[in-house]
Amino acid sequence: MLTAVLDVLLPRPCVGCGAAGAALCDACLAPLVAPAPRTPSPRPAGLPACWSAAWYEGPLRRAVIAYKERAQTGLAVPLAALLALTVASALGAGRPVEGPFAVVPVPSARRALRSRGHDPMGRLAELAVQALTRLGRPAVLWRALTPARRVADQAGLGAAERAANLAGSLRVTGRPAGPTGTRAAGAPIALHGHGTDNFRTPGTPCMPVVLVDDLVTTGATLAEAARALREQGWDVTCAATVAATRRRS
């Protein structure tokens, strides 16, 4: 909380160029607006179409690290804007999505939330949904996923090891609500809450789901999130991230 207050009272210089006035200035932000499909190779089984705003390097890498690990919360707005534009681009390039769709953030491990003192991805998803709504996209925030078990630290693990580490690590809880609190088009149920029942209504299509995360590396986390949702009958349309790591080996 103190960090957030200080960000307002004493704005930090741009993480990209050091200029005063914004956490990520327009000159550094503009080149990052390049939404495109950036699929990890090898592609893990079950990974939906995966888009990102830009590569995880330069000013964007510094911004993501400062936001997540150093609690520079003023970066949430520009990063969420990048995420919202990426979601809109992915939906525009894929099969048409009619009516409301759910934006589902990939959850952080509980120990990561405790150590950081904030929920960086949850906040980005919330702001991205607000931005999508302003763009005329009827997005609904749904915190559908929770950890089902503890996983090992992913640092240093290869693609196959990450997939094995994450298998069965997420589960679906709760139900999405429509933008006005009523039954959303194509959604089985439109109530806030939690539960463990099967959410699929026979003969009723599920509300399309867009998975969002800050970063895609091997794609194992997004593939696991998609598995958990699909097993409950949800239609995972695509995935969108702020950045994508260039694989060099």
mmCIF file of C-alpha atoms in Angstrom:
data_model
loop_
_atom_site.group_PDB
_atom_site.id
_atom_site.type_symbol
_atom_site.label_atom_id
_atom_site.label_comp_id
_atom_site.label_asym_id
_atom_site.label_seq_id
_atom_site.Cartn_x
_atom_site.Cartn_y
_atom_site.Cartn_z
ATOM 1 C CA MET A 1 0.000 0.000 0.000
ATOM 2 C CA LEU A 2 2.831 2.386 0.883
ATOM 3 C CA THR A 3 4.493 1.699 -2.477
ATOM 4 C CA ALA A 4 1.259 2.513 -4.316
ATOM 5 C CA VAL A 5 0.912 5.808 -2.413
ATOM 6 C CA LEU A 6 4.515 6.752 -3.160
ATOM 7 C CA ASP A 7 3.961 6.021 -6.861
ATOM 8 C CA VAL A 8 1.251 8.703 -6.845
ATOM 9 C CA LEU A 9 3.030 11.267 -4.670
ATOM 10 C CA LEU A 10 6.542 10.739 -6.048
ATOM 11 C CA PRO A 11 6.255 9.422 -9.627
ATOM 12 C CA ARG A 12 9.253 7.371 -10.686
ATOM 13 C CA PRO A 13 11.098 8.044 -13.946
ATOM 14 C CA CYS A 14 10.291 6.031 -17.051
ATOM 15 C CA VAL A 15 11.655 2.486 -16.759
ATOM 16 C CA GLY A 16 12.567 2.596 -20.429
ATOM 17 C CA CYS A 17 14.533 5.816 -20.853
ATOM 18 C CA GLY A 18 14.637 7.429 -17.411
ATOM 19 C CA ALA A 19 12.665 10.509 -18.448
ATOM 20 C CA ALA A 20 10.507 12.157 -15.812
ATOM 21 C CA GLY A 21 6.736 12.282 -16.014
ATOM 22 C CA ALA A 22 5.508 8.718 -16.545
ATOM 23 C CA ALA A 23 6.347 5.220 -15.376
ATOM 24 C CA LEU A 24 6.500 4.202 -19.048
ATOM 25 C CA CYS A 25 6.606 7.218 -21.357
ATOM 26 C CA ASP A 26 4.839 7.423 -24.720
ATOM 27 C CA ALA A 27 8.113 7.261 -26.641
ATOM 28 C CA CYS A 28 8.998 3.932 -25.009
ATOM 29 C CA LEU A 29 5.433 2.599 -25.036
ATOM 30 C CA ALA A 30 4.621 3.232 -28.721
ATOM 31 C CA PRO A 31 7.087 0.667 -30.192
ATOM 32 C CA LEU A 32 5.673 -1.981 -27.847
ATOM 33 C CA VAL A 33 2.197 -1.863 -29.405
ATOM 34 C CA ALA A 34 2.781 -4.735 -31.829
ATOM 35 C CA PRO A 35 0.230 -7.480 -31.058
ATOM 36 C CA ALA A 36 0.969 -10.658 -32.986
ATOM 37 C CA PRO A 37 0.761 -14.433 -32.574
ATOM 38 C CA ARG A 38 3.922 -15.555 -30.817
ATOM 39 C CA THR A 39 3.657 -19.275 -30.209
ATOM 40 C CA PRO A 40 6.337 -21.080 -28.198
ATOM 41 C CA SER A 41 8.335 -23.730 -30.019
ATOM 42 C CA PRO A 42 7.947 -26.568 -29.321
ATOM 43 C CA ARG A 43 4.256 -25.906 -28.791
ATOM 44 C CA PRO A 44 2.865 -27.758 -25.760
ATOM 45 C CA ALA A 45 -0.202 -29.922 -26.273
ATOM 46 C CA GLY A 46 -3.428 -28.054 -25.640
ATOM 47 C CA LEU A 47 -1.986 -24.545 -25.955
ATOM 48 C CA PRO A 48 -4.608 -22.247 -27.569
ATOM 49 C CA ALA A 49 -3.689 -19.633 -30.155
ATOM 50 C CA CYS A 50 -1.225 -17.447 -28.258
ATOM 51 C CA TRP A 51 -0.787 -13.713 -28.857
ATOM 52 C CA SER A 52 1.447 -11.165 -27.133
ATOM 53 C CA ALA A 53 1.962 -7.423 -27.329
ATOM 54 C CA ALA A 54 5.713 -7.631 -27.968
ATOM 55 C CA TRP A 55 8.859 -9.588 -27.183
ATOM 56 C CA TYR A 56 10.090 -9.739 -23.601
ATOM 57 C CA GLU A 57 13.094 -7.470 -23.974
ATOM 58 C CA GLY A 58 14.201 -3.869 -23.636
ATOM 59 C CA PRO A 59 11.791 -1.420 -21.972
ATOM 60 C CA LEU A 60 8.971 -3.972 -21.807
ATOM 61 C CA ARG A 61 11.091 -6.468 -19.906
ATOM 62 C CA ARG A 62 12.181 -3.772 -17.465
ATOM 63 C CA ALA A 63 8.573 -2.630 -17.039
ATOM 64 C CA VAL A 64 7.246 -6.145 -16.331
ATOM 65 C CA ILE A 65 9.985 -6.850 -13.775
ATOM 66 C CA ALA A 66 9.523 -3.471 -12.067
ATOM 67 C CA TYR A 67 5.760 -3.986 -11.868
ATOM 68 C CA LYS A 68 5.792 -7.588 -10.658
ATOM 69 C CA GLU A 69 8.862 -7.808 -8.486
ATOM 70 C CA ARG A 70 9.374 -4.226 -7.307
ATOM 71 C CA ALA A 71 5.706 -3.287 -6.871
ATOM 72 C CA GLN A 72 5.891 -0.246 -9.155
ATOM 73 C CA THR A 73 2.108 -0.234 -9.424
ATOM 74 C CA GLY A 74 2.000 2.843 -11.651
ATOM 75 C CA LEU A 75 2.995 0.533 -14.515
ATOM 76 C CA ALA A 76 -0.287 -1.387 -14.267
ATOM 77 C CA VAL A 77 -2.174 1.034 -16.543
ATOM 78 C CA PRO A 78 0.186 0.986 -19.576
ATOM 79 C CA LEU A 79 0.781 -2.768 -19.270
ATOM 80 C CA ALA A 80 -2.961 -3.434 -19.045
ATOM 81 C CA ALA A 81 -3.509 -1.269 -22.125
ATOM 82 C CA LEU A 82 -1.032 -3.424 -24.035
ATOM 83 C CA LEU A 83 -2.815 -6.535 -22.823
ATOM 84 C CA ALA A 84 -6.252 -5.208 -23.831
ATOM 85 C CA LEU A 85 -5.055 -4.316 -27.335
ATOM 86 C CA THR A 86 -3.536 -7.781 -27.656
ATOM 87 C CA VAL A 87 -6.809 -9.454 -26.646
ATOM 88 C CA ALA A 88 -8.750 -7.311 -29.120
ATOM 89 C CA SER A 89 -6.260 -8.123 -31.907
ATOM 90 C CA ALA A 90 -6.379 -11.856 -31.169
ATOM 91 C CA LEU A 91 -10.178 -11.887 -31.226
ATOM 92 C CA GLY A 92 -10.244 -9.855 -34.424
ATOM 93 C CA ALA A 93 -7.900 -12.263 -36.177
ATOM 94 C CA GLY A 94 -9.548 -15.479 -34.987
ATOM 95 C CA ARG A 95 -13.026 -16.882 -35.349
ATOM 96 C CA PRO A 96 -15.747 -14.321 -34.601
ATOM 97 C CA VAL A 97 -16.813 -14.042 -30.961
ATOM 98 C CA GLU A 98 -20.396 -12.892 -30.579
ATOM 99 C CA GLY A 99 -21.588 -11.436 -27.285
ATOM 100 C CA PRO A 100 -19.788 -11.424 -23.939
ATOM 101 C CA PHE A 101 -16.569 -13.326 -23.348
ATOM 102 C CA ALA A 102 -14.710 -14.103 -20.134
ATOM 103 C CA VAL A 103 -11.190 -12.865 -19.479
ATOM 104 C CA VAL A 104 -9.507 -15.380 -17.178
ATOM 105 C CA PRO A 105 -6.141 -14.474 -15.599
ATOM 106 C CA VAL A 106 -3.614 -17.182 -14.821
ATOM 107 C CA PRO A 107 -3.210 -17.131 -11.023
ATOM 108 C CA SER A 108 0.102 -16.672 -9.263
ATOM 109 C CA ALA A 109 1.288 -19.138 -6.674
ATOM 110 C CA ARG A 110 0.239 -18.168 -3.148
ATOM 111 C CA ARG A 111 3.841 -17.864 -1.996
ATOM 112 C CA ALA A 112 4.551 -15.460 -4.887
ATOM 113 C CA LEU A 113 1.596 -13.285 -3.900
ATOM 114 C CA ARG A 114 2.813 -13.178 -0.301
ATOM 115 C CA SER A 115 6.373 -12.253 -1.257
ATOM 116 C CA ARG A 116 5.300 -9.562 -3.752
ATOM 117 C CA GLY A 117 2.603 -8.092 -1.548
ATOM 118 C CA HIS A 118 0.201 -7.603 -4.457
ATOM 119 C CA ASP A 119 -1.553 -9.551 -7.231
ATOM 120 C CA PRO A 120 0.052 -8.198 -10.403
ATOM 121 C CA MET A 121 -1.796 -10.390 -12.920
ATOM 122 C CA GLY A 122 -5.165 -10.012 -11.224
ATOM 123 C CA ARG A 123 -4.853 -6.225 -11.397
ATOM 124 C CA LEU A 124 -3.738 -6.268 -15.037
ATOM 125 C CA ALA A 125 -6.719 -8.438 -15.971
ATOM 126 C CA GLU A 126 -9.110 -6.109 -14.142
ATOM 127 C CA LEU A 127 -7.778 -3.007 -15.915
ATOM 128 C CA ALA A 128 -7.670 -4.805 -19.274
ATOM 129 C CA VAL A 129 -11.355 -5.740 -18.969
ATOM 130 C CA GLN A 130 -12.198 -2.095 -18.269
ATOM 131 C CA ALA A 131 -10.202 -1.034 -21.347
ATOM 132 C CA LEU A 132 -11.870 -3.688 -23.532
ATOM 133 C CA THR A 133 -15.289 -2.507 -22.381
ATOM 134 C CA ARG A 134 -14.409 1.048 -23.407
ATOM 135 C CA LEU A 135 -13.404 -0.350 -26.826
ATOM 136 C CA GLY A 136 -16.871 -1.832 -27.192
ATOM 137 C CA ARG A 137 -15.857 -5.390 -26.338
ATOM 138 C CA PRO A 138 -18.244 -6.930 -23.744
ATOM 139 C CA ALA A 139 -15.523 -8.493 -21.618
ATOM 140 C CA VAL A 140 -16.216 -10.088 -18.233
ATOM 141 C CA LEU A 141 -13.500 -10.621 -15.631
ATOM 142 C CA TRP A 142 -13.609 -14.155 -14.251
ATOM 143 C CA ARG A 143 -11.036 -15.303 -11.708
ATOM 144 C CA ALA A 144 -11.809 -18.881 -12.635
ATOM 145 C CA LEU A 145 -8.554 -20.608 -11.754
ATOM 146 C CA THR A 146 -7.000 -21.454 -8.411
ATOM 147 C CA PRO A 147 -3.985 -23.641 -7.586
ATOM 148 C CA ALA A 148 -4.916 -27.270 -6.946
ATOM 149 C CA ARG A 149 -1.516 -28.159 -5.530
ATOM 150 C CA ARG A 150 1.934 -26.725 -4.991
ATOM 151 C CA VAL A 151 4.410 -26.758 -7.860
ATOM 152 C CA ALA A 152 8.192 -26.502 -7.925
ATOM 153 C CA ASP A 153 9.954 -23.298 -8.931
ATOM 154 C CA GLN A 154 9.910 -23.097 -12.739
ATOM 155 C CA ALA A 155 13.275 -21.327 -13.038
ATOM 156 C CA GLY A 156 15.769 -23.438 -14.929
ATOM 157 C CA LEU A 157 13.217 -26.012 -16.107
ATOM 158 C CA GLY A 158 12.930 -26.946 -19.769
ATOM 159 C CA ALA A 159 9.683 -27.182 -21.713
ATOM 160 C CA ALA A 160 9.002 -30.854 -20.914
ATOM 161 C CA GLU A 161 9.940 -30.380 -17.254
ATOM 162 C CA ARG A 162 7.636 -27.365 -16.924
ATOM 163 C CA ALA A 163 4.755 -29.281 -18.466
ATOM 164 C CA ALA A 164 5.266 -32.180 -16.052
ATOM 165 C CA ASN A 165 5.633 -29.805 -13.095
ATOM 166 C CA LEU A 166 2.357 -28.025 -13.909
ATOM 167 C CA ALA A 167 0.200 -30.988 -14.928
ATOM 168 C CA GLY A 168 -3.001 -31.003 -12.866
ATOM 169 C CA SER A 169 -1.928 -27.944 -10.859
ATOM 170 C CA LEU A 170 -4.965 -25.735 -11.597
ATOM 171 C CA ARG A 171 -8.696 -26.141 -11.027
ATOM 172 C CA VAL A 172 -11.796 -24.140 -11.920
ATOM 173 C CA THR A 173 -13.906 -22.446 -9.246
ATOM 174 C CA GLY A 174 -16.805 -20.042 -9.472
ATOM 175 C CA ARG A 175 -18.921 -18.913 -12.365
ATOM 176 C CA PRO A 176 -18.672 -15.834 -14.614
ATOM 177 C CA ALA A 177 -21.218 -13.036 -14.455
ATOM 178 C CA GLY A 178 -22.560 -11.083 -17.395
ATOM 179 C CA PRO A 179 -21.575 -7.420 -17.857
ATOM 180 C CA THR A 180 -24.850 -6.278 -16.264
ATOM 181 C CA GLY A 181 -25.101 -9.034 -13.650
ATOM 182 C CA THR A 182 -27.683 -10.947 -15.720
ATOM 183 C CA ARG A 183 -27.303 -14.171 -17.644
ATOM 184 C CA ALA A 184 -24.570 -13.651 -20.204
ATOM 185 C CA ALA A 185 -25.202 -14.860 -23.729
ATOM 186 C CA GLY A 186 -23.937 -18.383 -24.142
ATOM 187 C CA ALA A 187 -22.942 -18.775 -20.492
ATOM 188 C CA PRO A 188 -24.236 -21.737 -18.469
ATOM 189 C CA ILE A 189 -24.856 -19.629 -15.323
ATOM 190 C CA ALA A 190 -24.379 -15.915 -14.600
ATOM 191 C CA LEU A 191 -23.712 -15.673 -10.881
ATOM 192 C CA HIS A 192 -20.713 -14.661 -8.841
ATOM 193 C CA GLY A 193 -19.587 -17.242 -6.342
ATOM 194 C CA HIS A 194 -17.588 -20.402 -5.888
ATOM 195 C CA GLY A 195 -18.311 -24.047 -6.308
ATOM 196 C CA THR A 196 -16.918 -27.328 -7.545
ATOM 197 C CA ASP A 197 -19.819 -28.615 -9.655
ATOM 198 C CA ASN A 198 -19.683 -29.136 -13.402
ATOM 199 C CA PHE A 199 -20.663 -25.811 -14.961
ATOM 200 C CA ARG A 200 -21.727 -27.099 -18.364
ATOM 201 C CA THR A 201 -25.432 -27.026 -19.146
ATOM 202 C CA PRO A 202 -26.342 -29.808 -21.621
ATOM 203 C CA GLY A 203 -27.009 -28.371 -25.060
ATOM 204 C CA THR A 204 -25.898 -24.861 -24.045
ATOM 205 C CA PRO A 205 -22.650 -23.442 -25.489
ATOM 206 C CA CYS A 206 -20.223 -22.002 -22.978
ATOM 207 C CA MET A 207 -19.184 -18.364 -22.882
ATOM 208 C CA PRO A 208 -15.916 -18.009 -24.849
ATOM 209 C CA VAL A 209 -12.849 -17.672 -22.642
ATOM 210 C CA VAL A 210 -9.665 -15.690 -23.256
ATOM 211 C CA LEU A 211 -6.740 -16.632 -21.025
ATOM 212 C CA VAL A 212 -4.393 -13.799 -20.024
ATOM 213 C CA ASP A 213 -0.975 -13.761 -18.414
ATOM 214 C CA ASP A 214 1.938 -11.377 -18.183
ATOM 215 C CA LEU A 215 4.470 -13.583 -19.969
ATOM 216 C CA VAL A 216 4.635 -16.700 -22.110
ATOM 217 C CA THR A 217 7.852 -18.725 -22.159
ATOM 218 C CA THR A 218 7.280 -22.397 -22.946
ATOM 219 C CA GLY A 219 3.472 -22.120 -22.897
ATOM 220 C CA ALA A 220 3.147 -24.846 -20.248
ATOM 221 C CA THR A 221 1.240 -22.635 -17.786
ATOM 222 C CA LEU A 222 -1.281 -21.464 -20.377
ATOM 223 C CA ALA A 223 -1.733 -25.036 -21.632
ATOM 224 C CA GLU A 224 -2.484 -26.229 -18.093
ATOM 225 C CA ALA A 225 -4.951 -23.369 -17.577
ATOM 226 C CA ALA A 226 -6.682 -24.262 -20.846
ATOM 227 C CA ARG A 227 -6.889 -27.925 -19.806
ATOM 228 C CA ALA A 228 -8.582 -27.093 -16.514
ATOM 229 C CA LEU A 229 -11.201 -24.934 -18.251
ATOM 230 C CA ARG A 230 -11.861 -27.325 -21.129
ATOM 231 C CA GLU A 231 -12.410 -30.222 -18.756
ATOM 232 C CA GLN A 232 -15.305 -28.231 -17.301
ATOM 233 C CA GLY A 233 -16.753 -27.623 -20.752
ATOM 234 C CA TRP A 234 -15.489 -24.087 -21.356
ATOM 235 C CA ASP A 235 -14.501 -22.875 -24.804
ATOM 236 C CA VAL A 236 -10.964 -21.458 -24.629
ATOM 237 C CA THR A 237 -10.765 -19.204 -27.664
ATOM 238 C CA CYS A 238 -7.209 -17.906 -27.333
ATOM 239 C CA ALA A 239 -4.520 -16.717 -24.938
ATOM 240 C CA ALA A 240 -3.000 -13.233 -24.700
ATOM 241 C CA THR A 241 0.052 -12.023 -22.804
ATOM 242 C CA VAL A 242 1.870 -8.760 -22.311
ATOM 243 C CA ALA A 243 5.127 -10.243 -23.571
ATOM 244 C CA ALA A 244 6.662 -13.368 -25.093
ATOM 245 C CA THR A 245 10.123 -14.734 -24.417
ATOM 246 C CA ARG A 246 12.333 -15.408 -27.416
ATOM 247 C CA ARG A 247 13.427 -19.038 -27.215
ATOM 248 C CA ARG A 248 17.117 -19.389 -28.033
ATOM 249 C CA SER A 249 17.548 -23.055 -27.214
#
